[in-house]
PDB file of C-alpha atoms in Angstrom:
ATOM      1  CA  MET A 163       0.000   0.000   0.000  1.00 90.00           C
ATOM      2  CA  VAL A 164       1.204   3.521  -0.841  1.00 86.00           C
ATOM      3  CA  ILE A 165       0.025   6.436   1.275  1.00 87.00           C
ATOM      4  CA  LYS A 166       0.335   9.854  -0.302  1.00 88.00           C
ATOM      5  CA  PRO A 167       0.260  13.250   1.444  1.00 89.00           C
ATOM      6  CA  HIS A 168      -3.138  14.846   1.942  1.00 88.00           C
ATOM      7  CA  VAL A 169      -3.947  18.355   0.624  1.00 88.00           C
ATOM      8  CA  ALA A 170      -1.610  21.246   1.469  1.00 89.00           C
ATOM      9  CA  PHE A 171      -2.079  22.834   4.882  1.00 87.00           C
ATOM     10  CA  PRO A 172      -0.795  26.390   5.580  1.00 88.00           C
ATOM     11  CA  GLY A 173      -0.032  25.718   9.260  1.00 87.00           C
ATOM     12  CA  THR A 174       2.609  23.069   8.516  1.00 90.00           C
ATOM     13  CA  SER A 175       3.994  24.384   5.193  1.00 92.00           C
ATOM     14  CA  VAL A 176       7.396  26.075   5.495  1.00 91.00           C
ATOM     15  CA  ALA A 177       9.126  29.016   3.782  1.00 91.00           C
ATOM     16  CA  SER A 178      12.940  28.904   3.572  1.00 91.00           C
ATOM     17  CA  GLY A 179      15.927  30.664   2.069  1.00 89.00           C
ATOM     18  CA  GLY A 180      18.375  33.412   2.959  1.00 87.00           C
ATOM     19  CA  ALA A 181      16.265  35.888   0.986  1.00 87.00           C
ATOM     20  CA  LEU A 182      13.716  35.773   3.833  1.00 86.00           C
ATOM     21  CA  TYR A 183      16.243  37.631   5.990  1.00 83.00           C
ATOM     22  CA  LYS A 184      18.453  39.836   3.807  1.00 84.00           C
ATOM     23  CA  THR A 185      18.796  41.198   0.282  1.00 84.00           C
ATOM     24  CA  ASN A 186      20.612  43.880  -1.719  1.00 85.00           C
ATOM     25  CA  ALA A 187      19.063  46.629  -3.831  1.00 82.00           C
ATOM     26  CA  GLY A 188      18.131  45.477  -7.312  1.00 85.00           C
ATOM     27  CA  ALA A 189      19.054  41.819  -6.739  1.00 88.00           C
ATOM     28  CA  TRP A 190      16.480  39.182  -7.627  1.00 91.00           C
ATOM     29  CA  ARG A 191      16.193  36.844  -4.647  1.00 91.00           C
ATOM     30  CA  GLU A 192      14.470  33.494  -4.222  1.00 93.00           C
ATOM     31  CA  VAL A 193      12.424  32.018  -1.380  1.00 93.00           C
ATOM     32  CA  ASN A 194      11.073  28.473  -1.428  1.00 94.00           C
ATOM     33  CA  VAL A 195       7.834  27.238   0.109  1.00 94.00           C
ATOM     34  CA  GLN A 196       7.592  23.523   0.847  1.00 95.00           C
ATOM     35  CA  ALA A 197       3.925  22.552   0.892  1.00 94.00           C
ATOM     36  CA  LYS A 198       3.036  19.999   3.566  1.00 93.00           C
ATOM     37  CA  ASP A 199      -0.191  18.358   4.607  1.00 92.00           C
ATOM     38  CA  GLU A 200      -1.728  18.842   8.053  1.00 90.00           C
ATOM     39  CA  TYR A 201       0.375  15.933   9.371  1.00 94.00           C
ATOM     40  CA  GLY A 202       3.673  17.462   8.183  1.00 94.00           C
ATOM     41  CA  ASN A 203       4.131  15.174   5.167  1.00 95.00           C
ATOM     42  CA  LYS A 204       5.897  16.926   2.275  1.00 95.00           C
ATOM     43  CA  LYS A 205       3.806  17.328  -0.852  1.00 95.00           C
ATOM     44  CA  THR A 206       5.450  16.080  -4.033  1.00 94.00           C
ATOM     45  CA  GLN A 207       2.991  17.596  -6.500  1.00 93.00           C
ATOM     46  CA  GLY A 208       2.003  21.193  -7.194  1.00 94.00           C
ATOM     47  CA  GLY A 209      -1.345  22.781  -7.900  1.00 93.00           C
ATOM     48  CA  ASP A 210      -1.854  24.661  -4.633  1.00 92.00           C
ATOM     49  CA  THR A 211      -2.730  28.349  -4.490  1.00 90.00           C
ATOM     50  CA  VAL A 212       0.140  30.395  -3.022  1.00 91.00           C
ATOM     51  CA  ALA A 213      -0.181  34.181  -2.667  1.00 87.00           C
ATOM     52  CA  VAL A 214       2.621  36.517  -1.582  1.00 88.00           C
ATOM     53  CA  ASN A 215       2.810  40.168  -0.550  1.00 83.00           C
ATOM     54  CA  VAL A 216       6.118  41.765   0.399  1.00 84.00           C
ATOM     55  CA  ILE A 217       5.411  45.125   2.023  1.00 82.00           C
ATOM     56  CA  HIS A 218       7.708  47.867   3.361  1.00 83.00           C
ATOM     57  CA  VAL A 219       7.265  48.093   7.146  1.00 81.00           C
ATOM     58  CA  ASN A 220       7.686  51.889   7.249  1.00 81.00           C
ATOM     59  CA  TYR A 221       4.139  52.571   6.118  1.00 72.00           C
ATOM     60  CA  PRO A 222       2.718  55.177   5.431  1.00 72.00           C
ATOM     61  CA  HIS A 223       6.066  56.971   4.805  1.00 76.00           C
ATOM     62  CA  HIS A 224       6.945  54.381   2.135  1.00 80.00           C
ATOM     63  CA  CYS A 225       3.762  54.021   0.138  1.00 83.00           C
ATOM     64  CA  GLN A 226       3.168  52.786  -3.395  1.00 83.00           C
ATOM     65  CA  ARG A 227       3.937  55.755  -5.699  1.00 80.00           C
ATOM     66  CA  THR A 228       2.127  56.654  -8.900  1.00 77.00           C
ATOM     67  CA  ASP A 229       5.571  56.598 -10.574  1.00 77.00           C
ATOM     68  CA  SER A 230       9.211  56.669  -9.434  1.00 72.00           C
ATOM     69  CA  SER A 231       9.533  60.465  -9.609  1.00 78.00           C
ATOM     70  CA  SER A 232       6.226  61.250  -7.885  1.00 78.00           C
ATOM     71  CA  ASP A 233       5.458  62.171  -4.292  1.00 80.00           C
ATOM     72  CA  GLN A 234       1.836  61.077  -4.771  1.00 86.00           C
ATOM     73  CA  CYS A 235       0.727  57.779  -3.237  1.00 88.00           C
ATOM     74  CA  VAL A 236      -1.533  55.281  -4.937  1.00 89.00           C
ATOM     75  CA  ARG A 237      -4.788  54.851  -3.021  1.00 91.00           C
ATOM     76  CA  CYS A 238      -6.283  51.526  -1.987  1.00 90.00           C
ATOM     77  CA  GLY A 239      -9.014  50.160  -4.175  1.00 89.00           C
ATOM     78  CA  LEU A 240     -12.008  48.091  -3.162  1.00 88.00           C
ATOM     79  CA  ARG A 241     -10.868  44.615  -1.985  1.00 82.00           C
ATOM     80  CA  ASP A 242      -7.210  45.401  -2.775  1.00 82.00           C
ATOM     81  CA  PRO A 243      -5.135  42.481  -1.360  1.00 74.00           C
ATOM     82  CA  GLY A 244      -2.132  44.737  -0.636  1.00 73.00           C
ATOM     83  CA  CYS A 245      -4.408  46.884   1.527  1.00 83.00           C
ATOM     84  CA  ASN A 246      -6.748  44.275   2.995  1.00 79.00           C
ATOM     85  CA  LEU A 247      -3.764  42.578   4.615  1.00 74.00           C
ATOM     86  CA  PHE A 248      -3.435  45.643   6.866  1.00 77.00           C
ATOM     87  CA  ASP A 249      -7.156  46.329   7.256  1.00 81.00           C
ATOM     88  CA  LEU A 250      -6.827  49.461   5.127  1.00 85.00           C
ATOM     89  CA  VAL A 251      -9.969  50.680   3.416  1.00 88.00           C
ATOM     90  CA  GLU A 252     -10.646  52.128  -0.001  1.00 91.00           C
ATOM     91  CA  GLY A 253      -9.011  55.564  -0.390  1.00 92.00           C
ATOM     92  CA  GLU A 254      -6.176  55.111   2.145  1.00 90.00           C
ATOM     93  CA  LYS A 255      -2.536  55.167   1.035  1.00 89.00           C
ATOM     94  CA  LYS A 256      -1.443  51.867  -0.462  1.00 86.00           C
ATOM     95  CA  PRO A 257       1.648  50.276   1.193  1.00 85.00           C
ATOM     96  CA  LEU A 258       4.826  49.858  -0.854  1.00 84.00           C
ATOM     97  CA  ASN A 259       4.556  46.336  -2.305  1.00 81.00           C
ATOM     98  CA  LEU A 260       7.409  44.615  -4.091  1.00 84.00           C
ATOM     99  CA  VAL A 261       6.937  42.896  -7.417  1.00 82.00           C
ATOM    100  CA  VAL A 262       6.788  39.182  -6.651  1.00 90.00           C
ATOM    101  CA  ASN A 263       6.655  36.191  -8.993  1.00 93.00           C
ATOM    102  CA  VAL A 264       5.426  32.808  -7.697  1.00 95.00           C
ATOM    103  CA  THR A 265       6.079  29.720  -9.819  1.00 96.00           C
ATOM    104  CA  ASP A 266       4.821  26.182  -9.370  1.00 97.00           C
ATOM    105  CA  PRO A 267       7.237  23.639 -10.875  1.00 97.00           C
ATOM    106  CA  GLY A 268       4.839  20.840  -9.898  1.00 96.00           C
ATOM    107  CA  THR A 269       7.050  19.367  -7.143  1.00 97.00           C
ATOM    108  CA  GLY A 270       5.296  20.658  -4.004  1.00 96.00           C
ATOM    109  CA  ILE A 271       7.988  23.329  -3.649  1.00 97.00           C
ATOM    110  CA  TYR A 272       6.902  26.799  -4.794  1.00 96.00           C
ATOM    111  CA  LYS A 273       9.502  29.350  -5.881  1.00 97.00           C
ATOM    112  CA  ILE A 274       9.065  33.025  -5.002  1.00 94.00           C
ATOM    113  CA  LEU A 275      11.233  35.637  -6.761  1.00 94.00           C
ATOM    114  CA  TYR A 276      11.356  39.286  -5.669  1.00 91.00           C
ATOM    115  CA  SER A 277      13.509  42.389  -6.014  1.00 89.00           C
ATOM    116  CA  ALA A 278      13.667  45.422  -3.697  1.00 85.00           C
ATOM    117  CA  THR A 279      14.908  48.877  -4.733  1.00 82.00           C
ATOM    118  CA  VAL A 280      13.879  50.957  -1.684  1.00 82.00           C
ATOM    119  CA  SER A 281      16.001  50.447   1.435  1.00 82.00           C
ATOM    120  CA  GLY A 282      14.510  49.427   4.768  1.00 83.00           C
ATOM    121  CA  GLN A 283      12.711  46.450   6.231  1.00 84.00           C
ATOM    122  CA  TYR A 284       9.979  44.493   4.515  1.00 84.00           C
ATOM    123  CA  LYS A 285       7.456  41.981   5.750  1.00 83.00           C
ATOM    124  CA  PHE A 286       6.769  38.803   3.802  1.00 81.00           C
ATOM    125  CA  HIS A 287       3.190  37.594   3.919  1.00 84.00           C
ATOM    126  CA  ILE A 288       2.984  34.143   2.369  1.00 88.00           C
ATOM    127  CA  ARG A 289      -0.453  32.589   2.229  1.00 86.00           C
ATOM    128  CA  MET A 290      -1.755  29.295   0.947  1.00 89.00           C
ATOM    129  CA  MET A 291      -5.314  28.254   0.208  1.00 82.00           C
ATOM    130  CA  LYS A 292      -6.787  26.389   3.164  1.00 73.00           C
ATOM    131  CA  TYR A 293      -8.861  23.625   1.628  1.00 71.00           C
ATOM    132  CA  ASP A 294     -11.480  23.216   4.352  1.00 63.00           C
ATOM    133  CA  VAL A 295     -12.614  26.862   4.410  1.00 64.00           C
ATOM    134  CA  ASP A 296     -11.686  27.930   0.857  1.00 64.00           C
ATOM    135  CA  GLU A 297      -9.686  30.973   1.961  1.00 66.00           C
ATOM    136  CA  LEU A 298      -6.056  32.012   2.049  1.00 69.00           C
ATOM    137  CA  ALA A 299      -4.293  31.482   5.390  1.00 71.00           C
ATOM    138  CA  ASP A 300      -0.828  32.659   6.478  1.00 71.00           C
ATOM    139  CA  ILE A 301       1.947  30.110   6.572  1.00 72.00           C
ATOM    140  CA  GLY A 302       3.881  32.697   8.561  1.00 63.00           C
ATOM    141  CA  ALA A 303       5.064  36.253   8.157  1.00 58.00           C
ATOM    142  CA  LYS A 304       8.770  37.148   8.150  1.00 58.00           C
ATOM    143  CA  THR A 305      10.465  40.535   8.362  1.00 57.00           C
ATOM    144  CA  ILE A 306      13.497  40.975   6.090  1.00 57.00           C
ATOM    145  CA  ALA A 307      16.201  43.637   6.032  1.00 55.00           C
ATOM    146  CA  GLY A 308      16.021  45.372   2.693  1.00 50.00           C
ATOM    147  CA  PRO A 309      18.735  47.033   0.654  1.00 47.00           C
TER     148      PRO A 309
END
């Protein structure tokens, strides 16, 4: 008999990599997320929903700008995930979010690539779909030292 892992569970899945703790300006860095089931068994197949926000912790001083030369902040939209994470409502300044790319190579390990250009500290919010309630749940938040 072969027993395979159950569906991915955010509470036991793990993020790893030096890029969770430190980076340099302009460098593309990688973080890995190993999906595990609720019993801690490593998943060996992909297909899970993984969402990531990397947000500057010095909000509202470092907000999302309309462009790189502007002093104007972008405002939160209705149900904006970069704002909802902080309980910000429509019209408030949007936090500075990094561009993040999540890939699923189909192995149960998800690859997250990001690059920071504004110095300071950032907070990683990595969430995975929780199968029993059909919503995203944190696998854990980490604060990293930026460039």
